[in-house]
Short mmCIF file of C-alpha atoms and ligand atoms in Angstrom, two decimals:
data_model
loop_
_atom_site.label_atom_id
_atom_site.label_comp_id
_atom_site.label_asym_id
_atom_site.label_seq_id
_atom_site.Cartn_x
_atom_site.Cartn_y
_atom_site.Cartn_z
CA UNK K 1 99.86 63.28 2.27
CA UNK K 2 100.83 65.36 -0.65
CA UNK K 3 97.60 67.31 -2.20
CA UNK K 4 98.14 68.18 -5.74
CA UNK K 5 101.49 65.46 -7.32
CA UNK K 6 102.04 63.89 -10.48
CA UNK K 7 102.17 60.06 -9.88
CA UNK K 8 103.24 58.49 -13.41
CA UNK K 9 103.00 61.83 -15.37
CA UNK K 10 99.13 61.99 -14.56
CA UNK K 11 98.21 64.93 -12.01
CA UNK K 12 96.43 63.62 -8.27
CA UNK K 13 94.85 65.11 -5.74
CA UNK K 14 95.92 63.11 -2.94
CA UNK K 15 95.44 59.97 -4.20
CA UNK K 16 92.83 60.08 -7.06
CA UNK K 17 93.79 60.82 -10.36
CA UNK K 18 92.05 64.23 -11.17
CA UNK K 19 91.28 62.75 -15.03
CA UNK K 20 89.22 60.13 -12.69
CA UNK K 21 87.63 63.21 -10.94
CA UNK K 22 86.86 64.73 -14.39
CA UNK K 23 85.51 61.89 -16.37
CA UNK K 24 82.94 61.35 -13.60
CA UNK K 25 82.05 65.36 -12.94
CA UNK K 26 82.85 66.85 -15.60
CA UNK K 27 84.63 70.42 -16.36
CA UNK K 28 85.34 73.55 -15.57
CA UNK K 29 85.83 71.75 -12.16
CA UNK K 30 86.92 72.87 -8.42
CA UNK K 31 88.97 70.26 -6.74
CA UNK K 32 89.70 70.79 -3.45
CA UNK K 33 92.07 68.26 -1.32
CA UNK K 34 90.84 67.91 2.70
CA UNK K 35 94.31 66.82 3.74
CA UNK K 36 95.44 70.38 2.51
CA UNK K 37 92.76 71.98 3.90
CA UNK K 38 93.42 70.87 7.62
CA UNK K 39 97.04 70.73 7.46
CA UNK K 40 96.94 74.27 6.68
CA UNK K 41 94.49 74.98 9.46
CA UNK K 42 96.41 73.12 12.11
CA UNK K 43 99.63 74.77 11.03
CA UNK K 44 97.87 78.25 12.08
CA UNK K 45 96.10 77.13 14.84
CA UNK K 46 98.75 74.69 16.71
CA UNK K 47 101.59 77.43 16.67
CA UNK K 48 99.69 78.34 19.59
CA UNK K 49 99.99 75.83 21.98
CA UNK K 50 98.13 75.80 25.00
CA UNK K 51 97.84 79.17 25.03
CA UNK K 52 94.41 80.95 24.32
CA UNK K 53 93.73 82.37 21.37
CA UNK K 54 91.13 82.42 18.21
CA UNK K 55 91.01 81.18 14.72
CA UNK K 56 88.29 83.11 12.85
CA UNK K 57 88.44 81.70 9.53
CA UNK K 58 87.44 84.38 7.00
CA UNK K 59 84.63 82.49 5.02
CA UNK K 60 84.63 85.13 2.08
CA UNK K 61 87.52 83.10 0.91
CA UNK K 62 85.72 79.60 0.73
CA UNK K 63 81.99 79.63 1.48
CA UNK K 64 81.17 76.05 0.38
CA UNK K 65 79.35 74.24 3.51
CA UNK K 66 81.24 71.05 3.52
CA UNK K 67 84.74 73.33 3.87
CA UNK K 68 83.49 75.63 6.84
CA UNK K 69 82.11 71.92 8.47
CA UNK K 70 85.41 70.41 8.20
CA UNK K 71 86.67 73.46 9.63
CA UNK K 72 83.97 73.65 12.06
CA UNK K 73 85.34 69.64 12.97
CA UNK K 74 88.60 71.34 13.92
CA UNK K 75 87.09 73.95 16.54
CA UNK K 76 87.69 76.85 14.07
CA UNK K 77 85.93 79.87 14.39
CA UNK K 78 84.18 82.23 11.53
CA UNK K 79 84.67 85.53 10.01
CA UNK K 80 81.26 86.73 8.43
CA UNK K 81 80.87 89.73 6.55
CA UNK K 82 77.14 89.44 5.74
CA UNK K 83 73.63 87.58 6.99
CA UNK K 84 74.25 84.90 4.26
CA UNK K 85 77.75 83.93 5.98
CA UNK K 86 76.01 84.08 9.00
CA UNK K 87 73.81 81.07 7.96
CA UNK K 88 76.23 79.43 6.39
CA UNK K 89 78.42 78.94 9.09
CA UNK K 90 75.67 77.65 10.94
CA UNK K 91 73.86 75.72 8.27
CA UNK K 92 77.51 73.86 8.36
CA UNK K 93 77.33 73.27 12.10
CA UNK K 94 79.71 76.34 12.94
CA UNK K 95 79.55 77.82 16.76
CA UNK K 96 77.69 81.45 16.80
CA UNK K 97 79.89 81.54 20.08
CA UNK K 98 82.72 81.51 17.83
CA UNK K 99 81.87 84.24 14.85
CA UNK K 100 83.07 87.53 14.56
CA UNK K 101 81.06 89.36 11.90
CA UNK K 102 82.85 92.14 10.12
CA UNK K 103 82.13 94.44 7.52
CA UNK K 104 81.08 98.50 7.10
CA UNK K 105 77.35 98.15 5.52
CA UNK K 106 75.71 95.44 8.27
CA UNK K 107 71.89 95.95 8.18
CA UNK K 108 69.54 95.78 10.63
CA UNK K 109 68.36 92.29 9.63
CA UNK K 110 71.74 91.13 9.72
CA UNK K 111 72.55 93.01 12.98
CA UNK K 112 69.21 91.31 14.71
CA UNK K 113 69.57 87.81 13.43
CA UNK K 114 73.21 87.96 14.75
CA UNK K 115 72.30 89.57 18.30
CA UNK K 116 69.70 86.45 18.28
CA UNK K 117 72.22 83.34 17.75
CA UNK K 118 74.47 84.88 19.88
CA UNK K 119 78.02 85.91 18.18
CA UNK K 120 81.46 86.27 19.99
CA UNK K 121 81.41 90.00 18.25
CA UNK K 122 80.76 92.70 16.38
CA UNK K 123 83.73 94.30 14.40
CA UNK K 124 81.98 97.53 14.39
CA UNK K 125 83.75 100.05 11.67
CA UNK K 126 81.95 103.36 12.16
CA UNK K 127 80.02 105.28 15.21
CA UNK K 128 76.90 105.24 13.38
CA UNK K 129 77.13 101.36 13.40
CA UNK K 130 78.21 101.32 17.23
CA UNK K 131 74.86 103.13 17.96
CA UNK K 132 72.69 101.20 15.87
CA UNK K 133 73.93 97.99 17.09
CA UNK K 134 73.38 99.66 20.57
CA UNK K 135 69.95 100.39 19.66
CA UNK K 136 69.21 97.09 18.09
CA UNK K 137 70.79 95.29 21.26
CA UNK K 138 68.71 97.83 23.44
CA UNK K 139 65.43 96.38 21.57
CA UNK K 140 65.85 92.73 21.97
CA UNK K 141 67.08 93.53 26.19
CA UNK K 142 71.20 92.07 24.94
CA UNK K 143 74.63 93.27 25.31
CA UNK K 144 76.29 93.36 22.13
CA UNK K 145 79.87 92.47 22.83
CA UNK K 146 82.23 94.75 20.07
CA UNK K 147 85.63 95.37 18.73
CA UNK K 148 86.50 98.31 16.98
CA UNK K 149 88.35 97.89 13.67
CA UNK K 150 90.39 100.56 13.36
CA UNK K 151 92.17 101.76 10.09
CA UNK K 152 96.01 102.42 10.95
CA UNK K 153 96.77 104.39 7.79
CA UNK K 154 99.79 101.75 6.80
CA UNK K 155 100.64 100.65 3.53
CA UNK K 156 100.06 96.54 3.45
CA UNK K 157 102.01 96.78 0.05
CA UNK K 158 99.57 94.35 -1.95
CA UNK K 159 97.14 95.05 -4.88
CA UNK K 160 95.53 98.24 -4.33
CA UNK K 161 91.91 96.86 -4.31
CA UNK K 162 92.89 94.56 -1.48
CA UNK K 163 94.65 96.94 0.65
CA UNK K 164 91.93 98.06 3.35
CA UNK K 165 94.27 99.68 6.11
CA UNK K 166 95.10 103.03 4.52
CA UNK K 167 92.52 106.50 5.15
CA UNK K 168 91.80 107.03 1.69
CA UNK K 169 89.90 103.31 1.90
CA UNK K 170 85.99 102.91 3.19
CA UNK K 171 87.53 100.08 5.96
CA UNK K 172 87.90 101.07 9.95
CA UNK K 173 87.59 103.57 12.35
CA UNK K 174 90.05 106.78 11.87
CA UNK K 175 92.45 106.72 14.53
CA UNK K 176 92.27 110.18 15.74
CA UNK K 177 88.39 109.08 16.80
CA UNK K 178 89.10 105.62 18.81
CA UNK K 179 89.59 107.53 21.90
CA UNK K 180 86.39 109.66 22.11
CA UNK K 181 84.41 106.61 20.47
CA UNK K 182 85.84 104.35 23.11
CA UNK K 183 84.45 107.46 25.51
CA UNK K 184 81.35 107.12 24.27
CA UNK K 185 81.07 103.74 24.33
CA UNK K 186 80.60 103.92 28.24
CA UNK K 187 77.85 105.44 27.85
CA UNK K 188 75.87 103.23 26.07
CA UNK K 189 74.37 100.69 28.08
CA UNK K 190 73.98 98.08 25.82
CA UNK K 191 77.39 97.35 24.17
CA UNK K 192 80.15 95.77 25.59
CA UNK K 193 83.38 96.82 24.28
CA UNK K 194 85.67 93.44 24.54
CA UNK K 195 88.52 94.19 21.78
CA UNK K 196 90.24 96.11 19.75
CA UNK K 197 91.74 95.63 15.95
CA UNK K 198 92.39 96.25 12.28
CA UNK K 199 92.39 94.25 8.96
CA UNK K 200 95.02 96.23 6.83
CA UNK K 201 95.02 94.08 3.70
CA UNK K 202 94.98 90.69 1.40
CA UNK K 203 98.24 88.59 0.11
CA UNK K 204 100.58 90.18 2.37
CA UNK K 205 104.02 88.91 1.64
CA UNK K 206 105.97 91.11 4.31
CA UNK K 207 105.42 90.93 7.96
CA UNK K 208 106.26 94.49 8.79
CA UNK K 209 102.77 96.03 7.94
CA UNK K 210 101.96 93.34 10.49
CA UNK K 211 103.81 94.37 13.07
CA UNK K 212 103.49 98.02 12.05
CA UNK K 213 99.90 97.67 13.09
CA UNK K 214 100.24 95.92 15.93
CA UNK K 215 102.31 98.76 17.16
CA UNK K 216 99.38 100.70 16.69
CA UNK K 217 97.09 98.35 18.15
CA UNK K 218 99.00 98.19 21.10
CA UNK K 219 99.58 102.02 21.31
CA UNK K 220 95.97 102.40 21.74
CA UNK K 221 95.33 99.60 23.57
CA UNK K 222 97.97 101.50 26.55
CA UNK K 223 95.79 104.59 26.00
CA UNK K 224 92.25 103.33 26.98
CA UNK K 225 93.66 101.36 29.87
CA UNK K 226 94.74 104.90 31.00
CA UNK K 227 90.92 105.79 30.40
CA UNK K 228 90.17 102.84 32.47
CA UNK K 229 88.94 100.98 29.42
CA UNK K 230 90.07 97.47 30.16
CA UNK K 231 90.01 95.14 26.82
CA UNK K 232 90.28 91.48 26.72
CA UNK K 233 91.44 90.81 22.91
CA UNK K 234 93.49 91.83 20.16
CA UNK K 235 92.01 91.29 16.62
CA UNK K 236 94.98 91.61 13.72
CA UNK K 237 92.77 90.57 10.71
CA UNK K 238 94.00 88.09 8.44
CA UNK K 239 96.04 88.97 5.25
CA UNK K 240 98.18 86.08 5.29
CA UNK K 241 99.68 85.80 1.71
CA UNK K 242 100.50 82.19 -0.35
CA UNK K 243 103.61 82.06 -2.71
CA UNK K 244 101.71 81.84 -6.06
CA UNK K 245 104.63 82.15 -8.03
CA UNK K 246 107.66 83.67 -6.56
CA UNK K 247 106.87 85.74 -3.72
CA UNK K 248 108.32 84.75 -0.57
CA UNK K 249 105.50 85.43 2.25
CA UNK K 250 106.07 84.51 6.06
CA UNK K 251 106.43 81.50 7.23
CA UNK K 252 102.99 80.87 9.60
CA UNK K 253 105.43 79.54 12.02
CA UNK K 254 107.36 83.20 11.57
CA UNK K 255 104.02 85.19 11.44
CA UNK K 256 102.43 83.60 14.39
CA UNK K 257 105.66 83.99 16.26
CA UNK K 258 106.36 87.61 15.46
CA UNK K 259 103.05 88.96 16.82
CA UNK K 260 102.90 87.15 19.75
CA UNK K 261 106.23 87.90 20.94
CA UNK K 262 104.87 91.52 20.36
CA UNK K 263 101.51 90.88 21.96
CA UNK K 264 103.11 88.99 24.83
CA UNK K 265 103.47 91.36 27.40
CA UNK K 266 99.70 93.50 27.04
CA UNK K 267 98.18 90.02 28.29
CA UNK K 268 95.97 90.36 25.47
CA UNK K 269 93.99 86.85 23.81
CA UNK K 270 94.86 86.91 19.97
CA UNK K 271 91.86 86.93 17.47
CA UNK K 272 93.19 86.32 13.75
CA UNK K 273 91.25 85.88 10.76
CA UNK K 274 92.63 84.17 7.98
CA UNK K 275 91.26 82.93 4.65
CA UNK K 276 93.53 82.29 1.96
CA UNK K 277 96.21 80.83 3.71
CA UNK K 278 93.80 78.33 4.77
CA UNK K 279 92.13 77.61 1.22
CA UNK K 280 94.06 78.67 -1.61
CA UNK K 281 96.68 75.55 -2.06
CA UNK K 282 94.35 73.25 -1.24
CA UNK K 283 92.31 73.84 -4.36
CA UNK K 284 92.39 73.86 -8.18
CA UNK K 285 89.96 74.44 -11.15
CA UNK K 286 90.44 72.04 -14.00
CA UNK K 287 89.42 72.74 -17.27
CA UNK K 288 89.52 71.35 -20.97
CA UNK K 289 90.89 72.82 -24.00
CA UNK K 290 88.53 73.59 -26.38
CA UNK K 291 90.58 75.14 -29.26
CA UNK K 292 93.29 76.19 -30.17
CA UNK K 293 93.46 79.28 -32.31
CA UNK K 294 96.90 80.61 -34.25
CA UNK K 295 97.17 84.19 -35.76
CA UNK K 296 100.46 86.09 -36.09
CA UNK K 297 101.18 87.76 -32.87
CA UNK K 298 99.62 85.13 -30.75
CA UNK K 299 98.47 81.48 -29.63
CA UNK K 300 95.27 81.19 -28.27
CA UNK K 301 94.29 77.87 -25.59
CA UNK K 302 90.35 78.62 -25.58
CA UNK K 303 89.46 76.53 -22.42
CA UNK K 304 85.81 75.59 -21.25
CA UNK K 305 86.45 77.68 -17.82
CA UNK K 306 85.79 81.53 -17.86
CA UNK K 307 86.40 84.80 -16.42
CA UNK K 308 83.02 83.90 -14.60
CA UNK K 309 84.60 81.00 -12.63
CA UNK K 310 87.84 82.54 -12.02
CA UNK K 311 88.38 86.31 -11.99
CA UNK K 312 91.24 86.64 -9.93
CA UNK K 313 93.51 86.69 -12.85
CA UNK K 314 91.79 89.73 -14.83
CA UNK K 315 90.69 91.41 -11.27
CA UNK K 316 94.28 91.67 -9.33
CA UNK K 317 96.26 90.71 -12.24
CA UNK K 318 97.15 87.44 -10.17
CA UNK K 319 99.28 85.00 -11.52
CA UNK K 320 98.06 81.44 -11.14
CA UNK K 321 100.45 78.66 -12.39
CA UNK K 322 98.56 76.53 -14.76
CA UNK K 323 99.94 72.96 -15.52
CA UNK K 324 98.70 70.10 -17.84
CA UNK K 325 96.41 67.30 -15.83
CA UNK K 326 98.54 64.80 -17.84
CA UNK K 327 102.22 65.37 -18.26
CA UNK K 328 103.66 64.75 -21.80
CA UNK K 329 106.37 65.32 -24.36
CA UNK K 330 106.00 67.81 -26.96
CA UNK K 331 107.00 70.66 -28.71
CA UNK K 332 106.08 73.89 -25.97
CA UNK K 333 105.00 77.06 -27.50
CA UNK K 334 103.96 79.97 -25.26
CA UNK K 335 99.91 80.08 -25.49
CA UNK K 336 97.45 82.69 -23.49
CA UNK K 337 95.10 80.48 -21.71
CA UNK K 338 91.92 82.23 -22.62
CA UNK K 339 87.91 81.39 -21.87
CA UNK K 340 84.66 81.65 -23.66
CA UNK K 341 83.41 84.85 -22.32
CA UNK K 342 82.65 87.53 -24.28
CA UNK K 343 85.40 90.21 -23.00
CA UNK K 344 89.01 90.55 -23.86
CA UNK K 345 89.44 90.53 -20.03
CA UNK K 346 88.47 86.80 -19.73
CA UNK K 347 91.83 85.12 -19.23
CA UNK K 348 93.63 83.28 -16.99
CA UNK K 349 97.22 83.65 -18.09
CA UNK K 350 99.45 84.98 -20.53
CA UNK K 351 102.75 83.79 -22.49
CA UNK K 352 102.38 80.30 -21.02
CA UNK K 353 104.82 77.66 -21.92
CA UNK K 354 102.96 74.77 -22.54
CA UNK K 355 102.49 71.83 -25.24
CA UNK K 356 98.76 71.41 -25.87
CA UNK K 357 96.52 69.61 -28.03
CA UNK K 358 92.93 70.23 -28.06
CA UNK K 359 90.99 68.31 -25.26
CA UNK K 360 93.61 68.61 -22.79
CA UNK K 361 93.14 69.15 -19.60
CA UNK K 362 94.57 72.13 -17.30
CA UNK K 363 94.93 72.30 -13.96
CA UNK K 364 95.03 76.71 -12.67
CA UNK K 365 96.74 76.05 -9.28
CA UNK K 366 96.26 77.46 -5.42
CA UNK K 367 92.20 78.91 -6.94
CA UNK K 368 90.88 77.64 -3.49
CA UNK K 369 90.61 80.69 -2.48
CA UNK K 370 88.68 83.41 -4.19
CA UNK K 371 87.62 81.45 -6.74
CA UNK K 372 84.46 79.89 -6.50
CA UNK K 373 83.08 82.33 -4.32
CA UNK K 374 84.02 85.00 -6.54
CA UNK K 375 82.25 83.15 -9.64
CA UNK K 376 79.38 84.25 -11.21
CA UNK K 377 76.72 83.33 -14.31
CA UNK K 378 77.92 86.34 -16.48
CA UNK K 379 76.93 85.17 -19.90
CA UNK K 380 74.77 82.94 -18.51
CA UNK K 381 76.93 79.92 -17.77
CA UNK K 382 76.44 77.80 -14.97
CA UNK K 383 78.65 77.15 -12.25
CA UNK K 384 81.48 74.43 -12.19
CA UNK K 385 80.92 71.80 -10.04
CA UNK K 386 83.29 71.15 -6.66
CA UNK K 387 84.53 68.21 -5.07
CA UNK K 388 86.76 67.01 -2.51
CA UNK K 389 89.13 64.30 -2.45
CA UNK K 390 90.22 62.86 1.12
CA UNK K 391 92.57 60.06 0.88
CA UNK K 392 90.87 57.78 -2.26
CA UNK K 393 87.85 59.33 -1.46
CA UNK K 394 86.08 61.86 -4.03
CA UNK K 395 82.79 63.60 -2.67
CA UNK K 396 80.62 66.26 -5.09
CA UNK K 397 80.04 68.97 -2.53
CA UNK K 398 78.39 71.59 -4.74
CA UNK K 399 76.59 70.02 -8.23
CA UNK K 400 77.34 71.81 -11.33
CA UNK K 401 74.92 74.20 -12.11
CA UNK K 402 71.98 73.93 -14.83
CA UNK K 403 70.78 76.66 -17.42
CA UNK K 404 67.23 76.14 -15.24
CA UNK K 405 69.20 77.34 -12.29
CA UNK K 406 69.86 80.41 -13.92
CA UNK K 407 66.63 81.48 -14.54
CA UNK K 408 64.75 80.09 -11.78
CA UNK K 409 63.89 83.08 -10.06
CA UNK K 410 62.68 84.84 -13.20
CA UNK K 411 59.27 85.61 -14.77
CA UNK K 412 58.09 86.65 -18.46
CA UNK K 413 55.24 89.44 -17.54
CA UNK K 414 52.70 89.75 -19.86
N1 LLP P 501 89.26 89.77 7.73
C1 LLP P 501 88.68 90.75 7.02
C2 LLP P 501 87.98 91.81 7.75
C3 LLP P 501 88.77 90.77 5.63
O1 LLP P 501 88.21 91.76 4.95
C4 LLP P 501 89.46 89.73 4.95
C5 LLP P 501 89.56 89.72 3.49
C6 LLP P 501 90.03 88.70 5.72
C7 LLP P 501 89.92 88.75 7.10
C8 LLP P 501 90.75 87.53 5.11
O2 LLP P 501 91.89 87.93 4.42
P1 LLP P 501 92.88 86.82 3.82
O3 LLP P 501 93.49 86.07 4.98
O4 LLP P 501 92.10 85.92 2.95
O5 LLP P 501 93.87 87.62 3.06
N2 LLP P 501 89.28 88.67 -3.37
C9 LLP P 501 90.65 89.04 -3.06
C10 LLP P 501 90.89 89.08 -1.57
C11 LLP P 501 89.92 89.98 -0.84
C12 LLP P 501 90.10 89.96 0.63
C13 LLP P 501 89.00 90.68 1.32
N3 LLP P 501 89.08 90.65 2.74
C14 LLP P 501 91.61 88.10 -3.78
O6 LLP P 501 91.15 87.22 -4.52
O7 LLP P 501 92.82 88.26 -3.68
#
C-alpha cells in the first residue's frame, strides 16, 4: 500500500483522493495514512526478531489518541515526557507496564500518578530527581524502577535546538557524576536502578553519534558492573532522522543492526525511543490557497494554514516539500508559500516552483511528526482538523477546532 501517490494527476492517501478528504473536512487539514504508520513501526520493531527488546514510541512526536491506540494494537511501548502523556497513553489503551517517562522538570503530581499506574521506568536526569522520586516512592511503600540518562557530551550534528547530548544543554546526567550517583543509588531503599542511557538528539542523519554513545554507554555500563552494579537494559533514545529532502539518514535496517552488533556482547535488552521515524511520512497538512499576491522582488501563495499549525519550518528552518493536491500543466513560477499570521516568520517554504491558481490545494509533506502537536491558537485560530485514511476508509480523529474552543476557559471579571 503506497500512502501519499498521485493516481490520475489527483494526490491519495492510500486510496482516497485527499480533495475527497477535503471537501468533506475541510482545510488546513492533517492527513495521516495508517498503512504508513504501522509499516514504519513494524520496520523498527521486527528488525529484532525474537530477540527481546523495547519500542518506546516517543509520543511528543504524535499525541493524537487514535495514533498511540493503533500503536498500542501493535504492542508498542510509550515515551512520556509529562502527566498529560501519561494519560494519554492510557486514555488510548497503552500498557503503564510499557512507559518510560522522560524529561528534567517531572513534578511531584506527575511523579505520584506514575508510581500509581505502575511504569516500566523513570529516566531520571538529575540527583535531585533520583531523591525525590525516592522519596515519593518511599511515601506510597513502591520501588521506583530507574534509568539514568546520561549526557555523553557528543555532537548529534542536527539543528542546534534539537541536539540534547552535548554539556552546554539542560538534558542528562554529567558523566563524571554517574559513578558516585550510581553509589548512591544503593543506598536508597526505594529505587531500583534497572538501566542505563542517553537521548543525544532529533533528525539524526549519521549513525556515528549513535554509536559514539553507545561506546559510552557501554563504557559505563563495564564500570558499575565492577562496582557490582548489575543493569538489565540499555536505553539509546530515539533520534532517528527521515530524508525530507535530500539527506540520506540510516537505513532502520542499518541503524538497528549497527547497535546491536555493538550491544551484543554486554547481554544488555535494548530500549529505543523513536518518534519521527514512526510519524513523520505518514502524515501531511493540506491547505488552500487563498491569494496570490505579486510585488517586484517576490510571489506570495497566502495559504489558509499558519505558522500556528506548522512551525517546524520557521522553528528549525526545516524544509518540507510541498506539492499541489491536483497535478496540472502550467506556467511554474517560484512562489513563498506563506500563511495568515501576523509575523514575517509564518511560512512554510521559500522559492518554490510551483504553478498555482487561487483555491488550490497544497499538500506540505512528511508534517506527521511535530506538527500537530506543535500547533497552537496564536492569533486565535483554531486547530485543523485530522483524519486517517486506512485502505478506502477516512476516519475524523480530532474535529477542527471552534472560536468557542478558544475561549472556553475564559471569564470577563467585572
Ligand atoms: N526520547 C527523548 C528523551 C526525546 O527527547 C525525544 C525527542 C525522542 C526520544 C524522540 O526523538 P525522535 O525519534 O522523534 O527524533 N520538535 C523537533 C524535535 C524535538 C525532539 C525532542 N525530543 C522537530 O520538529 O524537529
Amino acid at each position: 500500500m503506497q500512502s501519499f501517490h498521485y493516481k490520475n494527476n489527483e494526490l491519495y492517501a492510500e486510496n482516497v483522493a485527499i480533495r475527497t478528504i477535503t471537501s468533506k473536512f475541510g482545510t488546513p487539514c492533517y492527513i495521516y495514512s495508517r498503512a504508513q504508520i504501522e509499516k514504519n513501526w513494524h520496520e523498527f520493531n521486527d528488525v529484532f526478531g525474537s530477540e527481546p527488546h523495547r519500542i518506546c514510541y516517543a509520543v511528543k512526536a504524535n499525541s493524537n489518541l487514535a495514533i498511540l491506540n493503533i500503536l498500542a494494537k501493535l504492542g508498542s511501548g510509550f515515551d512520556i515526557v509529562s502527566g498529560g502523556e501519561l494519560e494519554r497513553v492510557l486514555a488510548a489503551g497503552g500498557d503503564p507496564a510499557k512507559i518510560v517517562f522522560s524529561g528534567v522538570g517531572k513534578t511531584d503530581s506527575e511523579i505520584l500518578r506514575a508510581l500509581e499506574v505502575g511504569i516500566f521506568c523513570f529516566n531520571v536526569e538529575s540527583e535531585a530527581e533520583l531523591e525525590k522520586i525516592n522519596q515519593l516512592a518511599e511515601k506510597q511503600n513502591k520501588i521506583a524502577p530507574i534509568s539514568l540518562r546520561v549526557n555523553p557530551d557528543i555532537d548529534a550534528r542536527t539543528h542546534p535546538y534539537i541536539a540534547t547530548g552535548l554539556k552546554e544543554n539542560k538534558f542528562g546526567i554529567e558523566l563524571s557524576d554517574v559513578m558516585p550517583l550510581c553509589q548512591k543509588i544503593k543506598s536508597l531503599n526505594n529505587i531500583k536502578l534497572i538501566s542505563i542511557g542517553c537521548h543525544i538528539g532529533s533528525q539524526l542523519t549519521e549513525l556515528d553519534p549513535f554509536l559514539e554513545a553507545l561506546d559510552c554507554l557501554l563504557d559505563l555500563i563495564q564500570k558499575l558492573k565492577s562496582a557490582q552494579l548489575d543493569l538489565h537494559y540499555l536505553n539509546l533514545g530515539g533520534g532517528l532522522g527521515i530524508a525530507y529532502r535530500d539527506e540520506t539518514p540510516p537505513a532502520i535496517s542499518d541503524y538497528i543492526s549497527a547497535i546491536r552488533n555493538k550491544l551484543a556482547p554486554s547481554k544488555l535488552e535494548l530500549i529505543l525511543e523513536p518518534g519521527r521515524i514512526i510519524v513523520a511520512n505518514a502524515g501531511i497538512l493540506v491547505t488552500k490557497v487563498e491569494y496570490l499576491k505579486h510585488n517586484d522582488h517576490k510571489n506570495f501563495a497566502i495559504v489558509d494554514a499558519g505558522m500556528n499549525d506548522l512551525i517546524r519550518p520557521v522553528l528549525y528552518d526545516a524544509w518540507h516539500n510541498i506539492i499541489p493536491v491536483s497535478e496540472k500543466n502550467g506556467n511554474k513560477t517560484h512562489y513563498d508559500i506563506v500563511g495568515p499570521v501576523c509575523e514575517s516568520a509564518d511560512f512554510f517554504g521559500k522559492d518554490r516552483e510551483l504553478a498555482l491558481e487561487t483555491g488550490d490545494l497544497l499538500a506540505i509533506m512528511s508534517s506527521g511528526a511535530y506538527g500537530f502537536s506543535m500547533s497552537s491558537n496564536y492569533n486565535s485560530r483554531p486547530r485543523p482538523s485530522e483524519v486517517i485514511v486506512n485502505g478506502d476508509q477516512t476516519h475524523l480523529i480530532r474535529k477542527r477546532e471552534k472560536v468557542d474552543d478558544l475561549f472556553a476557559l475564559e471569564q470577563i471579571i467585572k
